[in-house]
Amino acid sequence: MIVLGIETSCDETAAAIISDEGGRPRILSNQVLSQHEDHRPFGGIVPEVAARAHLRHVDRLIKDALAEAGIDFSELDGVAATGGPGLIGGVIVGVMSGKAIAAVHDLPFIAVNHLEGHALTARLTDQVAFPYLLLLVSGGHCQILAVEGVGAYQRFGTTVDDAIGEAFDKTAKMLGLGYPGGPALEQAAQKGDPERFKLPRPMRGREGCDFSFSGLKTAVRQVVQNLDQPPTEKDVADIAASFHAAVADVLQDRCRHGIERFRRRHGDDVTLVVAGGVAANRTLRDALAGLCKAEQATLVCPPINLCTDNAAMIAWAGIERLRQGSVDDLAFAPRPRWPLDPDAPAAIGAGVKA
Ligand code: KG4
Ligand code: ZN
């Protein structure tokens, strides 16, 4: 089975081709074009700029993905495109491209939930079996879920305010580190003292698996304001390191609760999978490795280039869906909001983003 994946839901235009022969998946190509330079002058993603950039580049990326894989359209068994959630203009570009290719070449079309793409990546890279526990940490989300099958998710917790990636990006912005903030903040923290500033650990010790990051962001702002002068390089490093320490503590605590709940539902064996762009962060990976060691759980972290947005995960989710016979017709309408577990109760005190 060979599937083309297209990803255009945020600020990466991506196309990839995956083959799967008897349960042995191979990434035949993985083209990613980041729009960071387009958005940097604005200090964040501008949806209209993103949609236009996707439109400009998506055809070429698909062509490059086919060339890198050494195949043409006739060898495909399906076309998968991110159908949401995400910035609607970009999602429309990818969905229309996927539908056009599917219609012209008479192929099945699969509209993939972007979050499902992140959620199933560990099955592409590490052949992780269902069920497993998932920590999904990205620019738009922060959730803990039990992944019980393709399309079968139980959400244990989510953020009641900001996504974790947003917290990284906004903190980086306050420290003058530019966009995208996550990698810059991680870099800045390398030489910092994580003990110098006592930042809050929102939700730590609370029942359940929900998150909150807005208080942490406010605390960082206060620390910056309380400095006698604009932050020096050392101040920035120490704030960045203190921020990492706070986030690491929170993730450990929330995931510990997640592991307990997963065990009550599925038994002792737990594999914790980390996915989404923030999973690229080494400090957080180390914190989760420590937790899993203590809890006797197995940690799976996909390679960094498959944690941040890419189309290989979309092609792979397409293969998993195609195997189940779950395809979409050409009337599929892009979905700016598309929860993985639509039945999950809303988090207490949650704003619209939960
Ligand atoms: O999954 P992703 O590529 O896009 C979304 O679906 O949101 O995640 C992007 C987010 C951004 O907030 C970015 O700052 C963050 O992931 N990120 C990181 C790192 N690399 C990317 N955050 C912390 N540390 C990193 N190394
Ligand atoms: Zn993502």
CSV table of C-alpha atoms and ligand atoms in Angstrom, one decimal:
chain,number,residue,atom,x,y,z
A,1,MET,CA,0.0,0.0,0.0
A,2,ILE,CA,1.4,3.4,-1.0
A,3,VAL,CA,-0.2,6.6,0.2
A,4,LEU,CA,0.5,10.3,-0.4
A,5,GLY,CA,0.0,12.6,2.6
A,6,ILE,CA,-0.5,16.4,2.5
A,7,GLU,CA,-0.2,18.7,5.5
A,8,THR,CA,-1.2,22.4,5.4
A,9,SER,CA,-3.0,23.1,8.7
A,10,CYS,CA,-0.5,25.5,10.3
A,11,ASP,CA,2.8,27.0,9.2
A,12,GLU,CA,4.4,24.0,7.5
A,13,THR,CA,3.6,23.0,3.9
A,14,ALA,CA,4.4,19.3,3.6
A,15,ALA,CA,4.0,16.3,1.3
A,16,ALA,CA,5.2,12.7,2.0
A,17,ILE,CA,4.8,9.2,0.7
A,18,ILE,CA,4.7,6.1,2.9
A,19,SER,CA,4.6,2.5,1.8
A,20,ASP,CA,3.4,-0.4,4.0
A,21,GLU,CA,4.2,-3.9,3.0
A,22,GLY,CA,2.8,-6.4,5.5
A,23,GLY,CA,3.1,-4.2,8.5
A,24,ARG,CA,6.6,-2.8,7.6
A,25,PRO,CA,6.1,0.9,7.0
A,26,ARG,CA,8.7,2.9,5.1
A,27,ILE,CA,8.9,6.6,4.6
A,28,LEU,CA,9.7,6.9,0.9
A,29,SER,CA,9.8,10.7,1.0
A,30,ASN,CA,9.1,13.5,3.5
A,31,GLN,CA,9.1,17.0,2.2
A,32,VAL,CA,8.6,19.9,4.6
A,33,LEU,CA,8.7,23.6,3.9
A,34,SER,CA,8.6,25.7,6.9
A,35,GLN,CA,7.0,29.2,6.6
A,36,HIS,CA,8.9,30.6,9.7
A,37,GLU,CA,10.6,33.3,7.6
A,38,ASP,CA,7.2,34.5,6.3
A,39,HIS,CA,5.7,34.9,9.8
A,40,ARG,CA,8.8,36.0,11.7
A,41,PRO,CA,8.3,39.8,11.0
A,42,PHE,CA,4.9,39.5,12.7
A,43,GLY,CA,6.1,37.6,15.7
A,44,GLY,CA,3.5,34.8,15.2
A,45,ILE,CA,1.5,33.0,12.6
A,46,VAL,CA,-0.7,35.2,10.3
A,47,PRO,CA,-3.5,32.9,8.9
A,48,GLU,CA,-3.8,34.7,5.6
A,49,VAL,CA,-0.1,34.7,5.0
A,50,ALA,CA,0.0,31.0,5.8
A,51,ALA,CA,-2.9,30.1,3.4
A,52,ARG,CA,-1.2,32.1,0.6
A,53,ALA,CA,2.1,30.4,1.2
A,54,HIS,CA,0.5,26.9,1.2
A,55,LEU,CA,-1.2,27.7,-2.1
A,56,ARG,CA,2.1,28.9,-3.6
A,57,HIS,CA,4.1,25.8,-2.6
A,58,VAL,CA,1.9,22.8,-2.2
A,59,ASP,CA,2.0,21.6,-5.9
A,60,ARG,CA,5.8,21.7,-6.0
A,61,LEU,CA,6.1,19.9,-2.7
A,62,ILE,CA,3.8,17.1,-3.9
A,63,LYS,CA,5.9,16.8,-7.1
A,64,ASP,CA,9.1,16.7,-5.1
A,65,ALA,CA,7.6,14.1,-2.7
A,66,LEU,CA,6.8,11.9,-5.8
A,67,ALA,CA,10.3,12.5,-7.3
A,68,GLU,CA,12.1,11.7,-4.0
A,69,ALA,CA,10.1,8.5,-3.7
A,70,GLY,CA,10.7,7.6,-7.3
A,71,ILE,CA,7.1,7.0,-8.1
A,72,ASP,CA,4.3,8.6,-10.0
A,73,PHE,CA,0.6,9.1,-9.3
A,74,SER,CA,-0.4,5.8,-10.9
A,75,GLU,CA,1.5,3.9,-8.2
A,76,LEU,CA,-0.5,5.4,-5.3
A,77,ASP,CA,-3.3,3.5,-3.5
A,78,GLY,CA,-4.7,6.6,-1.8
A,79,VAL,CA,-4.4,10.3,-1.0
A,80,ALA,CA,-4.6,11.6,2.6
A,81,ALA,CA,-4.8,15.3,3.4
A,82,THR,CA,-5.2,17.0,6.8
A,83,GLY,CA,-8.9,17.9,7.1
A,84,GLY,CA,-8.6,19.8,10.3
A,85,PRO,CA,-8.3,21.0,13.0
A,86,GLY,CA,-6.2,24.0,12.1
A,87,LEU,CA,-6.2,27.4,10.3
A,88,ILE,CA,-9.1,27.0,7.8
A,89,GLY,CA,-7.5,28.7,4.8
A,90,GLY,CA,-4.5,26.4,4.9
A,91,VAL,CA,-6.7,23.3,5.5
A,92,ILE,CA,-8.8,24.2,2.5
A,93,VAL,CA,-5.7,24.3,0.3
A,94,GLY,CA,-4.5,20.9,1.3
A,95,VAL,CA,-7.9,19.3,1.1
A,96,MET,CA,-8.6,20.7,-2.3
A,97,SER,CA,-5.2,19.5,-3.6
A,98,GLY,CA,-5.8,16.0,-2.2
A,99,LYS,CA,-9.3,15.8,-3.6
A,100,ALA,CA,-8.2,17.0,-7.0
A,101,ILE,CA,-5.5,14.3,-7.2
A,102,ALA,CA,-7.9,11.6,-5.9
A,103,ALA,CA,-10.6,12.6,-8.5
A,104,VAL,CA,-8.2,12.7,-11.4
A,105,HIS,CA,-6.4,9.5,-10.6
A,106,ASP,CA,-9.5,7.7,-9.3
A,107,LEU,CA,-8.0,7.1,-5.9
A,108,PRO,CA,-9.6,6.9,-2.4
A,109,PHE,CA,-9.4,10.2,-0.5
A,110,ILE,CA,-8.9,10.2,3.3
A,111,ALA,CA,-9.4,13.4,5.3
A,112,VAL,CA,-7.1,13.0,8.3
A,113,ASN,CA,-7.5,14.6,11.7
A,114,HIS,CA,-4.2,16.4,12.2
A,115,LEU,CA,-4.2,15.3,15.9
A,116,GLU,CA,-4.7,11.7,14.8
A,117,GLY,CA,-1.6,12.1,12.6
A,118,HIS,CA,0.4,13.1,15.7
A,119,ALA,CA,-1.3,10.3,17.8
A,120,LEU,CA,-0.4,7.5,15.4
A,121,THR,CA,3.1,8.5,14.5
A,122,ALA,CA,4.6,6.2,17.1
A,123,ARG,CA,3.0,3.2,15.2
A,124,LEU,CA,4.9,4.4,12.1
A,125,THR,CA,8.2,4.8,13.9
A,126,ASP,CA,8.1,2.2,16.7
A,127,GLN,CA,5.2,-0.1,15.8
A,128,VAL,CA,3.6,0.6,19.1
A,129,ALA,CA,0.5,-1.6,19.7
A,130,PHE,CA,-2.8,-0.4,21.0
A,131,PRO,CA,-3.7,0.7,23.6
A,132,TYR,CA,-1.2,3.3,24.7
A,133,LEU,CA,-1.1,6.5,26.7
A,134,LEU,CA,-0.5,9.7,24.6
A,135,LEU,CA,0.8,13.1,25.7
A,136,LEU,CA,0.0,15.4,22.9
A,137,VAL,CA,1.9,18.7,23.2
A,138,SER,CA,1.8,21.1,20.3
A,139,GLY,CA,1.2,24.7,19.4
A,140,GLY,CA,-2.5,24.4,19.6
A,141,HIS,CA,-3.1,21.6,22.1
A,142,CYS,CA,-2.0,20.0,25.4
A,143,GLN,CA,-3.9,16.7,26.1
A,144,ILE,CA,-3.5,13.3,27.7
A,145,LEU,CA,-5.4,10.5,25.9
A,146,ALA,CA,-5.7,6.8,25.8
A,147,VAL,CA,-5.3,5.7,22.2
A,148,GLU,CA,-7.3,2.5,22.0
A,149,GLY,CA,-7.5,2.1,18.2
A,150,VAL,CA,-7.6,4.1,15.0
A,151,GLY,CA,-10.4,6.6,15.7
A,152,ALA,CA,-10.8,5.4,19.3
A,153,TYR,CA,-9.6,7.9,21.8
A,154,GLN,CA,-10.4,8.6,25.4
A,155,ARG,CA,-9.4,12.0,26.5
A,156,PHE,CA,-8.2,12.0,30.2
A,157,GLY,CA,-7.3,15.7,30.3
A,158,THR,CA,-6.7,18.9,28.4
A,159,THR,CA,-5.7,22.5,28.9
A,160,VAL,CA,-8.2,24.8,30.4
A,161,ASP,CA,-6.6,27.9,28.8
A,162,ASP,CA,-3.4,28.1,26.7
A,163,ALA,CA,-1.8,25.3,24.8
A,164,ILE,CA,1.7,24.3,25.9
A,165,GLY,CA,3.4,25.4,22.7
A,166,GLU,CA,1.7,28.8,23.0
A,167,ALA,CA,3.2,29.1,26.5
A,168,PHE,CA,6.6,28.5,25.0
A,169,ASP,CA,6.0,30.9,22.2
A,170,LYS,CA,4.7,33.7,24.3
A,171,THR,CA,7.4,33.3,27.0
A,172,ALA,CA,10.0,33.5,24.2
A,173,LYS,CA,8.4,36.6,22.9
A,174,MET,CA,8.4,38.3,26.3
A,175,LEU,CA,12.2,37.5,26.5
A,176,GLY,CA,12.8,38.9,23.0
A,177,LEU,CA,13.7,35.5,21.6
A,178,GLY,CA,11.7,35.7,18.4
A,179,TYR,CA,9.5,33.2,16.6
A,180,PRO,CA,9.1,30.2,16.7
A,181,GLY,CA,9.7,30.4,20.4
A,182,GLY,CA,9.9,26.8,21.5
A,183,PRO,CA,13.3,26.0,20.0
A,184,ALA,CA,14.7,29.4,20.9
A,185,LEU,CA,13.6,29.1,24.5
A,186,GLU,CA,15.1,25.6,24.8
A,187,GLN,CA,18.4,27.0,23.4
A,188,ALA,CA,18.4,29.9,25.8
A,189,ALA,CA,17.8,27.6,28.8
A,190,GLN,CA,21.0,25.6,28.2
A,191,LYS,CA,23.2,27.9,30.3
A,192,GLY,CA,20.5,29.0,32.7
A,193,ASP,CA,19.9,28.4,36.4
A,194,PRO,CA,16.5,26.6,36.8
A,195,GLU,CA,16.4,27.5,40.5
A,196,ARG,CA,16.8,31.2,40.3
A,197,PHE,CA,13.2,32.1,39.7
A,198,LYS,CA,10.4,30.3,41.6
A,199,LEU,CA,7.7,30.0,39.0
A,200,PRO,CA,4.3,28.4,39.7
A,201,ARG,CA,3.4,24.8,38.8
A,202,PRO,CA,-0.2,25.2,37.7
A,203,MET,CA,-2.5,22.1,38.3
A,204,ARG,CA,0.3,20.1,40.0
A,205,GLY,CA,-1.2,17.9,42.7
A,206,ARG,CA,-4.8,18.3,41.4
A,207,GLU,CA,-7.0,15.4,40.6
A,208,GLY,CA,-7.1,14.4,37.0
A,209,CYS,CA,-5.0,15.2,34.0
A,210,ASP,CA,-6.0,18.8,33.0
A,211,PHE,CA,-3.4,21.5,32.4
A,212,SER,CA,-3.3,25.3,32.7
A,213,PHE,CA,-0.5,27.5,31.4
A,214,SER,CA,-1.8,31.1,31.6
A,215,GLY,CA,-0.8,31.6,35.2
A,216,LEU,CA,2.8,30.5,34.4
A,217,LYS,CA,2.9,33.0,31.5
A,218,THR,CA,1.7,35.8,33.8
A,219,ALA,CA,4.3,34.8,36.4
A,220,VAL,CA,7.0,35.1,33.7
A,221,ARG,CA,5.7,38.6,32.7
A,222,GLN,CA,5.9,39.7,36.4
A,223,VAL,CA,9.5,38.4,36.8
A,224,VAL,CA,10.5,40.3,33.7
A,225,GLN,CA,8.8,43.5,34.9
A,226,ASN,CA,10.3,43.2,38.4
A,227,LEU,CA,13.9,43.2,37.0
A,228,ASP,CA,15.6,46.5,37.6
A,229,GLN,CA,16.7,46.8,33.9
A,230,PRO,CA,15.8,45.1,30.6
A,231,PRO,CA,16.7,41.4,31.0
A,232,THR,CA,20.4,40.6,30.4
A,233,GLU,CA,21.5,37.5,28.6
A,234,LYS,CA,21.9,35.7,32.0
A,235,ASP,CA,18.4,36.8,33.1
A,236,VAL,CA,17.0,35.4,29.9
A,237,ALA,CA,18.8,32.1,30.3
A,238,ASP,CA,17.7,31.8,34.0
A,239,ILE,CA,14.1,32.6,33.2
A,240,ALA,CA,14.1,30.2,30.3
A,241,ALA,CA,15.6,27.5,32.5
A,242,SER,CA,13.2,28.2,35.4
A,243,PHE,CA,10.3,28.0,32.9
A,244,HIS,CA,11.5,24.6,31.7
A,245,ALA,CA,11.7,23.4,35.2
A,246,ALA,CA,8.1,24.4,36.0
A,247,VAL,CA,6.7,22.9,32.8
A,248,ALA,CA,8.7,19.7,33.3
A,249,ASP,CA,7.3,19.3,36.9
A,250,VAL,CA,3.8,19.9,35.6
A,251,LEU,CA,4.1,17.3,32.8
A,252,GLN,CA,5.5,14.8,35.2
A,253,ASP,CA,2.7,15.3,37.6
A,254,ARG,CA,-0.1,15.2,35.0
A,255,CYS,CA,1.3,12.2,33.2
A,256,ARG,CA,1.7,10.3,36.6
A,257,HIS,CA,-2.1,10.8,37.0
A,258,GLY,CA,-2.6,9.7,33.4
A,259,ILE,CA,-0.5,6.5,34.0
A,260,GLU,CA,-2.6,5.7,37.1
A,261,ARG,CA,-5.9,6.1,35.2
A,262,PHE,CA,-4.6,4.2,32.2
A,263,ARG,CA,-3.7,1.3,34.5
A,264,ARG,CA,-7.1,1.2,36.1
A,265,ARG,CA,-8.6,0.9,32.6
A,266,HIS,CA,-6.1,-1.3,30.7
A,267,GLY,CA,-3.9,-3.0,33.3
A,268,ASP,CA,-0.3,-2.6,34.4
A,269,ASP,CA,1.6,-2.4,31.1
A,270,VAL,CA,1.8,1.2,30.0
A,271,THR,CA,3.5,2.7,27.1
A,272,LEU,CA,3.6,6.5,27.2
A,273,VAL,CA,4.0,8.1,23.7
A,274,VAL,CA,4.8,11.8,23.4
A,275,ALA,CA,3.8,13.6,20.2
A,276,GLY,CA,3.4,17.1,18.8
A,277,GLY,CA,6.0,19.9,18.2
A,278,VAL,CA,6.8,20.5,21.9
A,279,ALA,CA,7.8,16.8,22.1
A,280,ALA,CA,11.0,17.9,20.3
A,281,ASN,CA,12.1,19.5,23.7
A,282,ARG,CA,15.0,17.5,25.3
A,283,THR,CA,14.4,18.8,28.8
A,284,LEU,CA,10.8,17.7,28.7
A,285,ARG,CA,11.8,14.3,27.1
A,286,ASP,CA,14.3,13.8,29.9
A,287,ALA,CA,11.7,14.6,32.6
A,288,LEU,CA,9.2,12.1,31.0
A,289,ALA,CA,12.0,9.5,30.8
A,290,GLY,CA,12.6,10.0,34.6
A,291,LEU,CA,8.9,9.6,35.3
A,292,CYS,CA,8.5,6.5,33.2
A,293,LYS,CA,11.5,4.9,34.9
A,294,ALA,CA,10.0,5.6,38.3
A,295,GLU,CA,6.6,4.3,37.2
A,296,GLN,CA,8.0,1.3,35.3
A,297,ALA,CA,6.3,2.5,32.1
A,298,THR,CA,7.8,2.5,28.6
A,299,LEU,CA,8.4,5.9,27.0
A,300,VAL,CA,8.3,6.3,23.2
A,301,CYS,CA,9.5,9.6,21.7
A,302,PRO,CA,9.3,9.6,17.9
A,303,PRO,CA,12.3,11.3,16.1
A,304,ILE,CA,12.2,15.1,16.4
A,305,ASN,CA,11.4,15.7,12.7
A,306,LEU,CA,8.3,13.5,13.0
A,307,CYS,CA,7.2,15.3,16.2
A,308,THR,CA,6.9,18.7,14.6
A,309,ASP,CA,4.3,19.1,11.8
A,310,ASN,CA,5.0,16.9,8.8
A,311,ALA,CA,3.1,15.0,6.1
A,312,ALA,CA,4.5,11.5,6.8
A,313,MET,CA,2.2,11.3,9.9
A,314,ILE,CA,-0.7,12.3,7.6
A,315,ALA,CA,0.2,9.6,5.0
A,316,TRP,CA,0.6,7.1,7.8
A,317,ALA,CA,-2.8,7.9,9.4
A,318,GLY,CA,-4.2,7.6,5.9
A,319,ILE,CA,-2.8,4.1,5.6
A,320,GLU,CA,-4.3,3.1,9.0
A,321,ARG,CA,-7.6,4.5,7.9
A,322,LEU,CA,-7.5,2.9,4.5
A,323,ARG,CA,-6.8,-0.5,6.0
A,324,GLN,CA,-10.0,-0.1,8.0
A,325,GLY,CA,-11.9,0.9,4.9
A,326,SER,CA,-12.6,4.3,6.4
A,327,VAL,CA,-12.4,6.7,3.5
A,328,ASP,CA,-14.1,10.1,2.8
A,329,ASP,CA,-15.9,11.2,-0.2
A,330,LEU,CA,-15.2,14.4,-2.1
A,331,ALA,CA,-17.9,16.2,-0.3
A,332,PHE,CA,-15.8,16.3,2.9
A,333,ALA,CA,-15.8,19.8,4.3
A,334,PRO,CA,-12.7,21.1,6.2
A,335,ARG,CA,-13.1,21.2,9.9
A,336,PRO,CA,-11.4,24.0,11.8
A,337,ARG,CA,-12.3,22.3,15.1
A,338,TRP,CA,-12.2,18.5,15.3
A,339,PRO,CA,-11.7,16.9,18.7
A,340,LEU,CA,-10.2,13.4,18.9
A,341,ASP,CA,-12.6,12.4,21.6
A,342,PRO,CA,-15.9,14.3,21.0
A,343,ASP,CA,-17.5,12.7,24.0
A,344,ALA,CA,-15.0,13.9,26.5
A,345,PRO,CA,-16.4,16.2,29.2
A,346,ALA,CA,-15.3,19.8,29.0
A,347,ALA,CA,-12.4,20.6,31.4
A,348,ILE,CA,-13.6,22.4,34.5
A,349,GLY,CA,-13.2,26.2,34.0
A,350,ALA,CA,-12.1,25.7,30.4
A,351,GLY,CA,-12.2,28.5,28.0
A,352,VAL,CA,-13.1,28.0,24.3
A,353,LYS,CA,-9.8,26.4,23.5
A,354,ALA,CA,-10.2,23.1,25.4
B,1,KG4,O1,2.9,20.2,16.4
B,1,KG4,P1,3.5,21.5,15.9
B,1,KG4,O2,4.6,21.5,14.9
B,1,KG4,O3,2.3,22.4,15.3
B,1,KG4,C1,1.0,22.3,15.8
B,1,KG4,O4,0.2,21.4,15.4
B,1,KG4,O5,0.8,23.2,16.7
B,1,KG4,O6,3.9,22.3,17.2
B,1,KG4,C2,4.4,23.7,17.1
B,1,KG4,C3,4.8,24.1,18.5
B,1,KG4,C4,5.2,25.6,18.6
B,1,KG4,O7,4.5,26.2,19.6
B,1,KG4,C5,6.7,25.5,18.8
B,1,KG4,O8,7.2,26.6,19.5
B,1,KG4,C6,6.8,24.2,19.6
B,1,KG4,O9,5.9,23.3,19.0
B,1,KG4,N1,8.1,23.6,19.6
B,1,KG4,C7,8.9,23.5,20.7
B,1,KG4,C8,10.1,23.0,20.3
B,1,KG4,N2,10.1,22.8,19.0
B,1,KG4,C9,8.8,23.2,18.5
B,1,KG4,N3,8.6,23.8,22.0
B,1,KG4,C10,9.6,23.5,22.9
B,1,KG4,N4,10.8,23.0,22.6
B,1,KG4,C11,11.1,22.7,21.3
B,1,KG4,N5,12.3,22.3,21.0
B,2,ZN,ZN,0.8,19.6,14.9
